[in-house]
Amino acid sequence: MKTKYSLLTATLAAGLCATASAAAIAVNFSENSSNQSWTSSENIGILSILTDNFNSTNNPTGGPANTHTGNLGTGTLTNLVDSNGVAVVGSTLTWSSSGPYYNGAGTGSNEARLNVGYLDDGGGGINIELTNVPYTQYNVYIQLSSDQGQPGGYTSMGFDVNGNGFGPDVLGYNYLGSDGANTSYTEATPSVRGNYILVTGQTASTLTIQGQQRDSARRGSIGAIYIEQVPEPSAAALLGLGGLALILRRRK
């Protein structure tokens, strides 16, 4: 009988880990209104999101039909979709910067087209806001990009996410593959060179990201952002756990 209940416990515990389908909202900050159109339908970026569902400030061919006002350095984007192609109703993305710029990634692939453009860090730095975030809890990925010190890499200053204060400086790559070795996305830290900064456990209904103005070789530019839903345990899993507790109580 112990084996039977052990199996039941393991099964329901595994069920508790099952979660509702997670989603994410990805936005590419382009530096050119024409040369960064997607060339095919494929998964790209830190979270491997289909190009069809990758929002972009230049509203490229092959992407979702976003509505863009303003310019590539300062503007507004609506009609956003998530990674599943579902409309993000009521959410508006606004951003301001000193303007768009580019690095040496080129445009030879969709991954390169994602990496090549970025919001530059002159003036007062970068400010990004996404209203009506549709997730109760979420993680924020800030994709790093710069022409500073390429192809070896550079120092990225930290960003203030939702008013929680600026994070530490980290070691950044200019773009994926910039030194011929960084062929997969890696989280950047003060001691590990990488492609993105990750901020977890956010709950604000309006996401704000503030960047710092360039300080000599220390940069504060942004190539893309991802807002990743942190899914809650499914109702079935919670019901199963409740049933397990009742069974074990009766066994006593």
mmCIF file of C-alpha atoms in Angstrom:
data_model
loop_
_atom_site.group_PDB
_atom_site.id
_atom_site.type_symbol
_atom_site.label_atom_id
_atom_site.label_comp_id
_atom_site.label_asym_id
_atom_site.label_seq_id
_atom_site.Cartn_x
_atom_site.Cartn_y
_atom_site.Cartn_z
ATOM 1 C CA MET A 1 0.000 0.000 0.000
ATOM 2 C CA LYS A 2 2.934 2.325 0.660
ATOM 3 C CA THR A 3 3.973 1.985 -2.973
ATOM 4 C CA LYS A 4 0.472 2.924 -4.112
ATOM 5 C CA TYR A 5 0.377 6.077 -2.015
ATOM 6 C CA SER A 6 3.944 7.000 -2.904
ATOM 7 C CA LEU A 7 3.015 6.802 -6.575
ATOM 8 C CA LEU A 8 -0.094 8.924 -5.973
ATOM 9 C CA THR A 9 1.964 11.502 -4.113
ATOM 10 C CA ALA A 10 4.560 11.699 -6.876
ATOM 11 C CA THR A 11 1.904 11.978 -9.572
ATOM 12 C CA LEU A 12 0.037 14.787 -7.867
ATOM 13 C CA ALA A 13 3.244 16.609 -6.993
ATOM 14 C CA ALA A 14 4.190 16.515 -10.657
ATOM 15 C CA GLY A 15 0.727 17.795 -11.494
ATOM 16 C CA LEU A 16 1.277 20.747 -9.189
ATOM 17 C CA CYS A 17 4.254 21.747 -11.321
ATOM 18 C CA ALA A 18 2.051 21.754 -14.405
ATOM 19 C CA THR A 19 1.089 25.321 -15.189
ATOM 20 C CA ALA A 20 -1.176 27.230 -17.472
ATOM 21 C CA SER A 21 0.349 27.934 -20.859
ATOM 22 C CA ALA A 22 2.915 30.727 -20.519
ATOM 23 C CA ALA A 23 3.173 33.598 -22.982
ATOM 24 C CA ALA A 24 5.480 36.533 -23.608
ATOM 25 C CA ILE A 25 5.444 39.902 -25.343
ATOM 26 C CA ALA A 26 8.558 40.664 -27.405
ATOM 27 C CA VAL A 27 9.476 44.023 -28.947
ATOM 28 C CA ASN A 28 12.388 44.701 -31.301
ATOM 29 C CA PHE A 29 13.788 48.238 -31.458
ATOM 30 C CA SER A 30 14.825 48.729 -35.064
ATOM 31 C CA GLU A 31 17.221 51.288 -36.518
ATOM 32 C CA ASN A 32 15.896 51.140 -40.071
ATOM 33 C CA SER A 33 12.375 51.182 -41.460
ATOM 34 C CA SER A 34 13.125 48.876 -44.382
ATOM 35 C CA ASN A 35 16.185 46.624 -44.113
ATOM 36 C CA GLN A 36 15.075 44.769 -40.997
ATOM 37 C CA SER A 37 12.012 43.041 -42.413
ATOM 38 C CA TRP A 38 11.857 39.347 -41.514
ATOM 39 C CA THR A 39 12.938 37.134 -44.401
ATOM 40 C CA SER A 40 11.139 33.985 -43.253
ATOM 41 C CA SER A 41 8.970 32.634 -40.455
ATOM 42 C CA GLU A 42 11.217 31.265 -37.717
ATOM 43 C CA ASN A 43 11.898 31.416 -33.988
ATOM 44 C CA ILE A 44 14.417 34.054 -32.889
ATOM 45 C CA GLY A 45 15.633 35.917 -29.835
ATOM 46 C CA ILE A 46 16.206 35.140 -26.192
ATOM 47 C CA LEU A 47 12.847 33.364 -25.774
ATOM 48 C CA SER A 48 12.797 31.805 -29.261
ATOM 49 C CA ILE A 49 9.696 33.669 -30.442
ATOM 50 C CA LEU A 50 8.234 33.261 -33.922
ATOM 51 C CA THR A 51 8.954 36.243 -36.174
ATOM 52 C CA ASP A 52 5.238 36.384 -37.042
ATOM 53 C CA ASN A 53 4.569 37.319 -33.398
ATOM 54 C CA PHE A 54 7.621 39.513 -32.736
ATOM 55 C CA ASN A 55 6.450 43.119 -32.338
ATOM 56 C CA SER A 56 8.821 45.632 -33.893
ATOM 57 C CA THR A 57 9.032 49.410 -33.964
ATOM 58 C CA ASN A 58 9.506 49.423 -37.739
ATOM 59 C CA ASN A 59 6.431 47.176 -38.279
ATOM 60 C CA PRO A 60 8.334 44.916 -40.710
ATOM 61 C CA THR A 61 7.023 42.648 -43.422
ATOM 62 C CA GLY A 62 6.474 39.218 -41.881
ATOM 63 C CA GLY A 63 5.668 40.546 -38.416
ATOM 64 C CA PRO A 64 2.351 41.315 -36.709
ATOM 65 C CA ALA A 65 0.383 44.295 -37.984
ATOM 66 C CA ASN A 66 1.425 46.733 -35.253
ATOM 67 C CA THR A 67 0.384 50.376 -35.447
ATOM 68 C CA HIS A 68 3.356 52.721 -35.076
ATOM 69 C CA THR A 69 3.292 56.473 -34.527
ATOM 70 C CA GLY A 70 6.282 58.761 -34.110
ATOM 71 C CA ASN A 71 9.710 57.641 -35.281
ATOM 72 C CA LEU A 72 12.143 54.840 -34.492
ATOM 73 C CA GLY A 73 13.849 56.788 -31.709
ATOM 74 C CA THR A 74 10.698 58.036 -29.976
ATOM 75 C CA GLY A 75 7.252 56.640 -30.614
ATOM 76 C CA THR A 76 4.218 54.565 -29.735
ATOM 77 C CA LEU A 77 3.302 51.002 -30.705
ATOM 78 C CA THR A 78 -0.183 49.511 -30.416
ATOM 79 C CA ASN A 79 -1.967 46.399 -31.714
ATOM 80 C CA LEU A 80 0.611 44.279 -29.920
ATOM 81 C CA VAL A 81 0.489 40.485 -29.924
ATOM 82 C CA ASP A 82 2.011 37.904 -27.611
ATOM 83 C CA SER A 83 4.223 34.941 -28.463
ATOM 84 C CA ASN A 84 1.147 32.854 -29.285
ATOM 85 C CA GLY A 85 -0.168 35.447 -31.743
ATOM 86 C CA VAL A 86 -2.947 36.543 -29.370
ATOM 87 C CA ALA A 87 -3.793 40.257 -29.321
ATOM 88 C CA VAL A 88 -2.643 42.086 -26.182
ATOM 89 C CA VAL A 89 -5.800 44.145 -25.757
ATOM 90 C CA GLY A 90 -5.471 47.598 -24.216
ATOM 91 C CA SER A 91 -1.663 47.649 -23.987
ATOM 92 C CA THR A 92 0.378 50.505 -25.451
ATOM 93 C CA LEU A 93 4.154 50.675 -25.723
ATOM 94 C CA THR A 94 5.836 54.075 -25.675
ATOM 95 C CA TRP A 95 9.554 54.812 -25.777
ATOM 96 C CA SER A 96 11.954 57.724 -26.019
ATOM 97 C CA SER A 97 15.679 57.871 -26.701
ATOM 98 C CA SER A 98 18.300 59.978 -28.442
ATOM 99 C CA GLY A 99 17.557 57.956 -31.579
ATOM 100 C CA PRO A 100 18.177 54.555 -33.142
ATOM 101 C CA TYR A 101 21.622 53.257 -34.046
ATOM 102 C CA TYR A 102 23.244 50.041 -35.264
ATOM 103 C CA ASN A 103 26.163 47.685 -34.711
ATOM 104 C CA GLY A 104 28.005 45.223 -36.945
ATOM 105 C CA ALA A 105 25.482 42.363 -36.812
ATOM 106 C CA GLY A 106 24.374 42.994 -40.399
ATOM 107 C CA THR A 107 21.156 41.706 -41.936
ATOM 108 C CA GLY A 108 22.185 38.275 -43.203
ATOM 109 C CA SER A 109 19.622 36.419 -41.084
ATOM 110 C CA ASN A 110 16.543 37.143 -39.011
ATOM 111 C CA GLU A 111 18.632 36.756 -35.855
ATOM 112 C CA ALA A 112 21.076 39.359 -37.185
ATOM 113 C CA ARG A 113 18.216 41.698 -38.123
ATOM 114 C CA LEU A 114 16.960 41.436 -34.548
ATOM 115 C CA ASN A 115 20.422 42.191 -33.147
ATOM 116 C CA VAL A 116 21.627 44.976 -35.428
ATOM 117 C CA GLY A 117 19.421 47.901 -34.363
ATOM 118 C CA TYR A 118 18.973 49.450 -30.941
ATOM 119 C CA LEU A 119 17.838 52.513 -29.009
ATOM 120 C CA ASP A 120 20.870 54.694 -28.374
ATOM 121 C CA ASP A 121 21.779 56.112 -24.980
ATOM 122 C CA GLY A 122 22.557 59.784 -25.557
ATOM 123 C CA GLY A 123 20.634 62.710 -24.102
ATOM 124 C CA GLY A 124 18.698 61.722 -21.012
ATOM 125 C CA GLY A 125 18.931 57.989 -21.646
ATOM 126 C CA ILE A 126 16.179 55.578 -22.682
ATOM 127 C CA ASN A 127 12.649 55.482 -21.270
ATOM 128 C CA ILE A 128 10.190 52.676 -22.084
ATOM 129 C CA GLU A 129 6.647 52.150 -20.800
ATOM 130 C CA LEU A 130 4.161 49.343 -21.440
ATOM 131 C CA THR A 131 0.660 49.942 -20.077
ATOM 132 C CA ASN A 132 -1.824 47.268 -19.023
ATOM 133 C CA VAL A 133 0.608 44.375 -18.756
ATOM 134 C CA PRO A 134 -1.709 41.332 -19.009
ATOM 135 C CA TYR A 135 0.240 39.183 -16.542
ATOM 136 C CA THR A 136 -0.162 39.028 -12.756
ATOM 137 C CA GLN A 137 3.551 38.315 -12.434
ATOM 138 C CA TYR A 138 6.238 38.541 -15.088
ATOM 139 C CA ASN A 139 9.950 38.574 -15.847
ATOM 140 C CA VAL A 140 11.657 41.254 -17.930
ATOM 141 C CA TYR A 141 14.498 40.518 -20.349
ATOM 142 C CA ILE A 142 16.472 43.499 -21.676
ATOM 143 C CA GLN A 143 18.450 42.518 -24.772
ATOM 144 C CA LEU A 144 21.772 44.342 -24.911
ATOM 145 C CA SER A 145 23.142 45.898 -28.085
ATOM 146 C CA SER A 146 25.835 48.448 -28.875
ATOM 147 C CA ASP A 147 28.605 49.360 -31.293
ATOM 148 C CA GLN A 148 30.929 50.105 -28.353
ATOM 149 C CA GLY A 149 34.157 48.075 -28.395
ATOM 150 C CA GLN A 150 32.885 45.633 -31.005
ATOM 151 C CA PRO A 151 33.426 42.844 -31.694
ATOM 152 C CA GLY A 152 34.819 42.036 -28.262
ATOM 153 C CA GLY A 153 32.095 43.493 -26.064
ATOM 154 C CA TYR A 154 31.476 46.401 -23.713
ATOM 155 C CA THR A 155 30.227 47.399 -20.273
ATOM 156 C CA SER A 156 26.483 47.974 -20.011
ATOM 157 C CA MET A 157 25.121 50.088 -17.201
ATOM 158 C CA GLY A 158 22.181 48.693 -15.275
ATOM 159 C CA PHE A 159 18.550 49.658 -15.869
ATOM 160 C CA ASP A 160 15.785 50.756 -13.513
ATOM 161 C CA VAL A 161 12.773 48.447 -13.917
ATOM 162 C CA ASN A 162 9.515 49.586 -12.302
ATOM 163 C CA GLY A 163 11.266 52.093 -10.068
ATOM 164 C CA ASN A 164 13.306 49.493 -8.212
ATOM 165 C CA GLY A 165 16.617 51.277 -8.763
ATOM 166 C CA PHE A 166 19.385 50.858 -11.288
ATOM 167 C CA GLY A 167 21.054 47.475 -11.382
ATOM 168 C CA PRO A 168 24.838 46.994 -11.441
ATOM 169 C CA ASP A 169 27.057 47.335 -14.490
ATOM 170 C CA VAL A 170 27.326 44.094 -16.469
ATOM 171 C CA LEU A 171 29.550 42.721 -19.227
ATOM 172 C CA GLY A 172 27.727 42.811 -22.554
ATOM 173 C CA TYR A 173 28.200 41.429 -26.042
ATOM 174 C CA ASN A 174 27.532 43.857 -28.896
ATOM 175 C CA TYR A 175 25.297 41.300 -30.603
ATOM 176 C CA LEU A 176 24.882 37.544 -30.894
ATOM 177 C CA GLY A 177 28.043 36.085 -32.439
ATOM 178 C CA SER A 178 29.926 39.380 -32.180
ATOM 179 C CA ASP A 179 33.167 37.721 -31.098
ATOM 180 C CA GLY A 180 32.631 34.506 -33.056
ATOM 181 C CA ALA A 181 31.985 32.544 -29.862
ATOM 182 C CA ASN A 182 28.767 33.747 -28.201
ATOM 183 C CA THR A 183 26.434 31.667 -30.353
ATOM 184 C CA SER A 184 23.646 31.340 -27.785
ATOM 185 C CA TYR A 185 21.978 33.910 -25.557
ATOM 186 C CA THR A 186 23.536 34.214 -22.111
ATOM 187 C CA GLU A 187 22.494 36.306 -19.116
ATOM 188 C CA ALA A 188 24.954 39.148 -18.522
ATOM 189 C CA THR A 189 26.310 39.707 -15.015
ATOM 190 C CA PRO A 190 29.147 41.771 -13.516
ATOM 191 C CA SER A 191 31.454 38.769 -14.034
ATOM 192 C CA VAL A 192 29.937 36.917 -17.026
ATOM 193 C CA ARG A 193 29.686 38.506 -20.466
ATOM 194 C CA GLY A 194 26.259 38.010 -21.990
ATOM 195 C CA ASN A 195 23.476 39.286 -24.225
ATOM 196 C CA TYR A 196 20.717 40.283 -21.819
ATOM 197 C CA ILE A 197 19.787 41.485 -18.359
ATOM 198 C CA LEU A 198 17.034 39.573 -16.532
ATOM 199 C CA VAL A 199 14.765 41.110 -13.878
ATOM 200 C CA THR A 200 12.337 38.637 -12.311
ATOM 201 C CA GLY A 201 9.154 38.676 -10.239
ATOM 202 C CA GLN A 202 7.590 41.927 -11.448
ATOM 203 C CA THR A 203 3.921 42.704 -10.697
ATOM 204 C CA ALA A 204 3.302 46.333 -11.744
ATOM 205 C CA SER A 205 0.435 46.722 -14.216
ATOM 206 C CA THR A 206 2.462 49.359 -16.069
ATOM 207 C CA LEU A 207 6.024 48.320 -16.879
ATOM 208 C CA THR A 208 8.642 51.075 -16.871
ATOM 209 C CA ILE A 209 12.269 50.735 -17.943
ATOM 210 C CA GLN A 210 14.695 53.612 -17.527
ATOM 211 C CA GLY A 211 18.193 53.610 -18.980
ATOM 212 C CA GLN A 212 21.154 55.761 -18.065
ATOM 213 C CA GLN A 213 22.875 58.252 -20.319
ATOM 214 C CA ARG A 214 26.120 57.077 -21.881
ATOM 215 C CA ASP A 215 29.135 57.536 -19.620
ATOM 216 C CA SER A 216 32.190 57.334 -21.881
ATOM 217 C CA ALA A 217 32.631 53.613 -22.712
ATOM 218 C CA ARG A 218 29.856 52.553 -20.305
ATOM 219 C CA ARG A 219 26.682 52.223 -22.326
ATOM 220 C CA GLY A 220 22.936 52.076 -21.665
ATOM 221 C CA SER A 221 21.459 51.039 -25.031
ATOM 222 C CA ILE A 222 18.648 48.503 -25.610
ATOM 223 C CA GLY A 223 18.068 46.242 -28.612
ATOM 224 C CA ALA A 224 14.840 44.508 -27.582
ATOM 225 C CA ILE A 225 12.679 43.705 -24.566
ATOM 226 C CA TYR A 226 10.685 40.628 -23.571
ATOM 227 C CA ILE A 227 7.932 40.479 -20.959
ATOM 228 C CA GLU A 228 7.543 36.842 -19.937
ATOM 229 C CA GLN A 229 4.486 35.643 -18.050
ATOM 230 C CA VAL A 230 5.127 33.724 -14.844
ATOM 231 C CA PRO A 231 2.295 31.173 -15.002
ATOM 232 C CA GLU A 232 0.301 30.207 -11.954
ATOM 233 C CA PRO A 233 -0.308 26.529 -11.054
ATOM 234 C CA SER A 234 -3.209 25.129 -13.039
ATOM 235 C CA ALA A 235 -6.592 24.633 -11.370
ATOM 236 C CA ALA A 236 -6.332 20.887 -11.975
ATOM 237 C CA ALA A 237 -2.996 20.711 -10.173
ATOM 238 C CA LEU A 238 -4.314 22.640 -7.174
ATOM 239 C CA LEU A 239 -7.407 20.441 -7.036
ATOM 240 C CA GLY A 240 -5.186 17.368 -7.140
ATOM 241 C CA LEU A 241 -3.095 18.610 -4.251
ATOM 242 C CA GLY A 242 -6.234 19.255 -2.230
ATOM 243 C CA GLY A 243 -7.426 15.728 -2.967
ATOM 244 C CA LEU A 244 -4.086 14.295 -1.898
ATOM 245 C CA ALA A 245 -4.279 16.134 1.428
ATOM 246 C CA LEU A 246 -7.774 14.733 2.036
ATOM 247 C CA ILE A 247 -6.689 11.172 1.222
ATOM 248 C CA LEU A 248 -3.651 11.336 3.488
ATOM 249 C CA ARG A 249 -5.759 12.796 6.293
ATOM 250 C CA ARG A 250 -8.231 9.907 6.040
ATOM 251 C CA ARG A 251 -5.368 7.394 6.105
ATOM 252 C CA LYS A 252 -4.318 8.649 9.543
#
